[in-house]
Amino acid sequence: MSLLRTESLAISVGGWYVCSNLNFRLEPGQHWGILGGNGIGKTTLLLTLAGLRPPAAGKVYIEETPLAAIRRRDLSRKLGVLFQDSHDIFPGSVMETVLIGRHPWLPVWSFEGEEDYALALAALRDVAMETMAHRQVNTLSGGERRRLALATLLLQDPRIWLLDEPTNHLDLKHQINLMGLIRSRVDEAQGGLVMVLHDVNLITRFCSHVILMQDHETMLSGPVGEVVTQETLERLYRHPIRQVNAEGRSLYFPA
């Protein structure tokens, strides 16, 4: 059974279509990356898959149930979203913020208990922020806020992960560590991952499948090893690409 699938999905923005007949399946164990130029509709596609934006036509299914028919609380146990940027709507500490990830799992009108705090601290430890639990969120750097958002998603523990540029604001070490952590957690849950990235080499390293959004309504998708080539990337970005082979991997750079 597919974790997520679309049926004849059409997405419209300002009179033009991001896609008009998208039939997509996310199967357990798959890690999909989305590549494309600025303004092509990558975030819009991700938000539509998450049920946060209505499609122009077609349907999205979560484990064969129409997404529109799933209660939000139930959906948040199955599906987690990481937005492109984090915004501090309310003041609070790092611990108070990460505990938001437990809310879908708590009984209605209940407060967090010792187990919830222990799980929250473990999530912070996974992103190297356990010593910051009592810091105010508005004192964090951009990279620290990004790690906090990822810790919140770890605590939410969904099977379906939809991530919009998860490496935003992260230094090189944290990019690699957290991408590996995300992939491990998805695999442990027999889940699936769809993420927007701008780094081709992170896609080839951490994803099994890829969608290339070449222009409005034109997509190329499939296994990374078949889809990502020097030729397809040059068409995608309309810029010369240099391919370098190192330690059995192909790396791609702008020429």
Short mmCIF file of C-alpha atoms in Angstrom, two decimals:
data_model
loop_
_atom_site.label_atom_id
_atom_site.label_comp_id
_atom_site.label_asym_id
_atom_site.label_seq_id
_atom_site.Cartn_x
_atom_site.Cartn_y
_atom_site.Cartn_z
CA MET A 1 0.00 0.00 0.00
CA SER A 2 1.33 3.41 -0.99
CA LEU A 3 1.99 5.86 1.83
CA LEU A 4 0.93 8.76 -0.36
CA ARG A 5 -0.34 8.97 -3.91
CA THR A 6 -1.91 11.47 -6.24
CA GLU A 7 -4.59 10.88 -8.84
CA SER A 8 -4.72 13.21 -11.86
CA LEU A 9 -3.50 16.05 -9.65
CA ALA A 10 -3.59 19.56 -11.09
CA ILE A 11 -2.06 22.55 -9.29
CA SER A 12 -2.67 26.08 -10.50
CA VAL A 13 -0.95 29.30 -9.41
CA GLY A 14 -1.90 32.68 -10.82
CA GLY A 15 -3.25 31.31 -14.06
CA TRP A 16 -0.45 28.84 -14.84
CA TYR A 17 -0.17 25.18 -13.93
CA VAL A 18 2.55 23.64 -11.79
CA CYS A 19 1.23 20.27 -12.96
CA SER A 20 -1.93 19.20 -14.74
CA ASN A 21 -2.11 15.40 -14.54
CA LEU A 22 0.27 14.20 -11.85
CA ASN A 23 0.03 10.55 -10.82
CA PHE A 24 2.66 10.04 -8.13
CA ARG A 25 3.27 7.30 -5.57
CA LEU A 26 5.39 7.36 -2.43
CA GLU A 27 6.14 3.81 -1.33
CA PRO A 28 7.63 2.68 2.01
CA GLY A 29 11.41 3.03 1.97
CA GLN A 30 11.51 5.61 -0.82
CA HIS A 31 13.28 8.95 -0.46
CA TRP A 32 12.19 11.42 -3.14
CA GLY A 33 14.00 14.66 -3.90
CA ILE A 34 12.53 17.55 -5.89
CA LEU A 35 14.84 19.72 -8.00
CA GLY A 36 13.95 22.76 -10.07
CA GLY A 37 14.61 26.43 -10.66
CA ASN A 38 13.27 29.30 -8.59
CA GLY A 39 9.55 29.95 -8.92
CA ILE A 40 8.80 26.68 -10.70
CA GLY A 41 6.36 25.49 -8.00
CA LYS A 42 8.35 23.08 -5.82
CA THR A 43 7.02 24.46 -2.53
CA THR A 44 3.51 24.71 -3.95
CA LEU A 45 3.63 21.03 -4.91
CA LEU A 46 4.84 20.07 -1.44
CA LEU A 47 2.12 22.11 0.30
CA THR A 48 -0.53 20.51 -1.89
CA LEU A 49 0.72 17.02 -1.01
CA ALA A 50 0.47 18.04 2.66
CA GLY A 51 -3.14 19.18 2.29
CA LEU A 52 -2.23 22.79 3.08
CA ARG A 53 -3.25 24.05 -0.34
CA PRO A 54 -6.23 22.84 -2.38
CA PRO A 55 -5.52 21.36 -5.82
CA ALA A 56 -7.19 22.70 -8.94
CA ALA A 57 -8.27 19.14 -9.75
CA GLY A 58 -7.53 15.57 -8.75
CA LYS A 59 -6.95 14.02 -5.34
CA VAL A 60 -4.25 13.21 -2.81
CA TYR A 61 -4.49 9.94 -0.87
CA ILE A 62 -2.78 9.00 2.39
CA GLU A 63 -2.58 5.22 2.75
CA GLU A 64 -5.46 4.97 0.24
CA THR A 65 -7.73 7.33 2.20
CA PRO A 66 -8.57 10.68 0.55
CA LEU A 67 -6.51 13.31 2.35
CA ALA A 68 -9.51 15.63 2.58
CA ALA A 69 -11.40 12.99 4.60
CA ILE A 70 -8.72 12.60 7.30
CA ARG A 71 -9.07 14.57 10.53
CA ARG A 72 -6.17 16.95 11.14
CA ARG A 73 -5.18 15.25 14.38
CA ASP A 74 -5.05 11.86 12.69
CA LEU A 75 -3.21 13.31 9.70
CA SER A 76 -0.53 14.82 11.94
CA ARG A 77 0.23 11.34 13.29
CA LYS A 78 0.86 10.10 9.76
CA LEU A 79 2.41 13.10 8.02
CA GLY A 80 4.92 15.74 9.11
CA VAL A 81 5.93 18.94 7.31
CA LEU A 82 9.07 21.03 7.59
CA PHE A 83 8.52 24.48 6.12
CA GLN A 84 11.14 26.46 4.25
CA ASP A 85 11.62 28.89 7.14
CA SER A 86 10.75 28.90 10.84
CA HIS A 87 8.81 31.80 12.35
CA ASP A 88 8.46 32.52 16.06
CA ILE A 89 4.74 33.19 16.43
CA PHE A 90 4.76 32.86 20.22
CA PRO A 91 7.61 33.35 22.70
CA GLY A 92 8.84 30.18 24.35
CA SER A 93 11.78 28.02 25.28
CA VAL A 94 13.44 25.40 23.14
CA MET A 95 11.85 22.64 25.26
CA GLU A 96 8.36 24.18 25.01
CA THR A 97 8.76 24.43 21.25
CA VAL A 98 10.00 20.91 20.62
CA LEU A 99 7.16 19.49 22.75
CA ILE A 100 4.72 20.70 20.08
CA GLY A 101 5.75 17.55 18.23
CA ARG A 102 4.08 15.43 20.93
CA HIS A 103 0.68 17.13 20.70
CA PRO A 104 -0.81 14.73 18.10
CA TRP A 105 -0.09 11.81 20.45
CA LEU A 106 -1.44 13.28 23.71
CA PRO A 107 -5.01 12.66 24.91
CA VAL A 108 -7.28 15.66 24.40
CA TRP A 109 -6.88 18.32 27.11
CA SER A 110 -3.86 16.51 28.56
CA PHE A 111 -0.49 17.96 29.51
CA GLU A 112 2.94 16.53 28.77
CA GLY A 113 4.27 13.99 31.27
CA GLU A 114 7.71 12.69 32.20
CA GLU A 115 7.83 10.34 29.22
CA ASP A 116 7.06 13.21 26.83
CA TYR A 117 9.85 15.33 28.31
CA ALA A 118 12.27 12.41 28.06
CA LEU A 119 11.38 11.88 24.39
CA ALA A 120 11.73 15.62 23.74
CA LEU A 121 15.17 15.69 25.35
CA ALA A 122 16.21 12.70 23.23
CA ALA A 123 15.08 14.54 20.07
CA LEU A 124 17.09 17.60 21.10
CA ARG A 125 20.09 15.35 21.74
CA ASP A 126 19.76 13.94 18.23
CA VAL A 127 20.24 17.44 16.79
CA ALA A 128 22.94 18.41 19.33
CA MET A 129 20.72 20.88 21.21
CA GLU A 130 20.11 19.16 24.55
CA THR A 131 22.10 21.84 26.41
CA MET A 132 19.86 24.55 24.94
CA ALA A 133 16.56 23.21 26.31
CA HIS A 134 15.94 26.29 28.47
CA ARG A 135 17.07 28.88 25.91
CA GLN A 136 14.44 31.22 24.48
CA VAL A 137 13.77 30.51 20.82
CA ASN A 138 14.24 34.16 19.86
CA THR A 139 17.88 33.96 20.99
CA LEU A 140 18.75 31.14 18.56
CA SER A 141 20.67 31.50 15.32
CA GLY A 142 19.10 30.53 12.00
CA GLY A 143 20.88 27.17 11.99
CA GLU A 144 19.84 26.43 15.57
CA ARG A 145 16.21 27.22 14.75
CA ARG A 146 16.43 24.85 11.80
CA ARG A 147 17.74 22.07 14.02
CA LEU A 148 14.95 22.79 16.51
CA ALA A 149 12.34 22.48 13.76
CA LEU A 150 13.85 19.13 12.76
CA ALA A 151 13.84 17.96 16.39
CA THR A 152 10.14 18.84 16.62
CA LEU A 153 9.48 16.71 13.55
CA LEU A 154 11.54 13.86 15.02
CA LEU A 155 9.36 13.99 18.12
CA GLN A 156 6.19 14.02 16.00
CA ASP A 157 7.41 10.72 14.51
CA PRO A 158 5.34 10.54 11.30
CA ARG A 159 5.74 7.91 8.58
CA ILE A 160 5.47 10.47 5.78
CA TRP A 161 8.01 13.30 5.81
CA LEU A 162 7.55 16.36 3.57
CA LEU A 163 10.53 18.69 3.86
CA ASP A 164 11.05 22.06 2.17
CA GLU A 165 14.77 22.79 1.93
CA PRO A 166 15.70 21.02 5.19
CA THR A 167 19.34 22.14 4.98
CA ASN A 168 18.48 25.87 5.04
CA HIS A 169 20.85 27.78 7.38
CA LEU A 170 22.81 24.63 8.30
CA ASP A 171 26.60 24.41 8.13
CA LEU A 172 28.24 21.54 6.26
CA LYS A 173 28.59 19.24 9.28
CA HIS A 174 24.98 19.64 10.37
CA GLN A 175 23.73 19.23 6.79
CA ILE A 176 25.33 15.80 6.46
CA ASN A 177 24.57 14.66 10.02
CA LEU A 178 20.92 15.68 9.93
CA MET A 179 20.26 14.36 6.44
CA GLY A 180 21.63 11.01 7.56
CA LEU A 181 19.51 11.15 10.72
CA ILE A 182 16.34 11.92 8.76
CA ARG A 183 16.97 9.06 6.35
CA SER A 184 17.57 6.64 9.23
CA ARG A 185 14.37 7.66 11.04
CA VAL A 186 12.30 7.34 7.88
CA ASP A 187 13.69 3.86 7.26
CA GLU A 188 13.16 2.76 10.89
CA ALA A 189 9.47 3.69 10.59
CA GLN A 190 9.17 2.02 7.16
CA GLY A 191 8.13 5.45 6.01
CA GLY A 192 8.71 7.67 3.02
CA LEU A 193 10.28 11.05 2.35
CA VAL A 194 9.68 13.84 -0.16
CA MET A 195 11.94 16.87 0.07
CA VAL A 196 12.78 19.98 -1.91
CA LEU A 197 16.52 20.64 -2.21
CA HIS A 198 18.72 22.92 -4.29
CA ASP A 199 21.88 20.85 -3.84
CA VAL A 200 22.07 18.21 -6.56
CA ASN A 201 24.80 16.33 -4.71
CA LEU A 202 22.69 15.97 -1.58
CA ILE A 203 19.92 14.54 -3.77
CA THR A 204 22.24 11.94 -5.30
CA ARG A 205 23.66 11.07 -1.86
CA PHE A 206 20.49 10.80 0.21
CA CYS A 207 17.59 10.16 -2.21
CA SER A 208 16.49 7.04 -4.04
CA HIS A 209 14.19 8.86 -6.48
CA VAL A 210 13.92 12.35 -7.90
CA ILE A 211 11.48 14.70 -9.62
CA LEU A 212 13.00 17.27 -11.98
CA MET A 213 10.55 20.16 -12.46
CA GLN A 214 11.87 21.40 -15.80
CA ASP A 215 9.24 24.01 -16.58
CA HIS A 216 5.56 24.53 -15.93
CA GLU A 217 3.76 21.20 -16.42
CA THR A 218 6.94 19.35 -17.48
CA MET A 219 8.43 16.85 -15.04
CA LEU A 220 10.96 14.05 -15.29
CA SER A 221 10.91 11.49 -12.49
CA GLY A 222 12.34 8.14 -11.51
CA PRO A 223 15.33 6.53 -9.76
CA VAL A 224 18.15 8.99 -9.12
CA GLY A 225 20.71 6.92 -11.02
CA GLU A 226 18.56 6.98 -14.16
CA VAL A 227 17.24 10.55 -14.05
CA VAL A 228 20.12 12.69 -12.77
CA THR A 229 22.71 13.12 -15.52
CA GLN A 230 24.81 15.98 -16.82
CA GLU A 231 22.44 16.32 -19.77
CA THR A 232 19.20 16.40 -17.74
CA LEU A 233 20.67 18.91 -15.27
CA GLU A 234 21.78 21.21 -18.09
CA ARG A 235 18.25 21.15 -19.49
CA LEU A 236 16.80 21.71 -16.03
CA TYR A 237 18.92 24.73 -15.13
CA ARG A 238 19.71 26.02 -18.64
CA HIS A 239 23.34 26.26 -17.62
CA PRO A 240 26.45 24.18 -18.39
CA ILE A 241 27.14 21.49 -15.79
CA ARG A 242 30.43 19.77 -15.02
CA GLN A 243 30.37 16.15 -13.87
CA VAL A 244 33.16 14.82 -11.64
CA ASN A 245 33.51 11.17 -10.63
CA ALA A 246 34.94 10.64 -7.15
CA GLU A 247 35.03 7.45 -5.07
CA GLY A 248 32.37 5.78 -7.18
CA ARG A 249 29.96 8.75 -7.08
CA SER A 250 29.11 11.36 -9.68
CA LEU A 251 29.25 14.94 -8.43
CA TYR A 252 27.76 17.87 -10.34
CA PHE A 253 28.86 21.50 -10.37
CA PRO A 254 28.01 24.60 -12.43
CA ALA A 255 30.60 25.06 -15.17
#
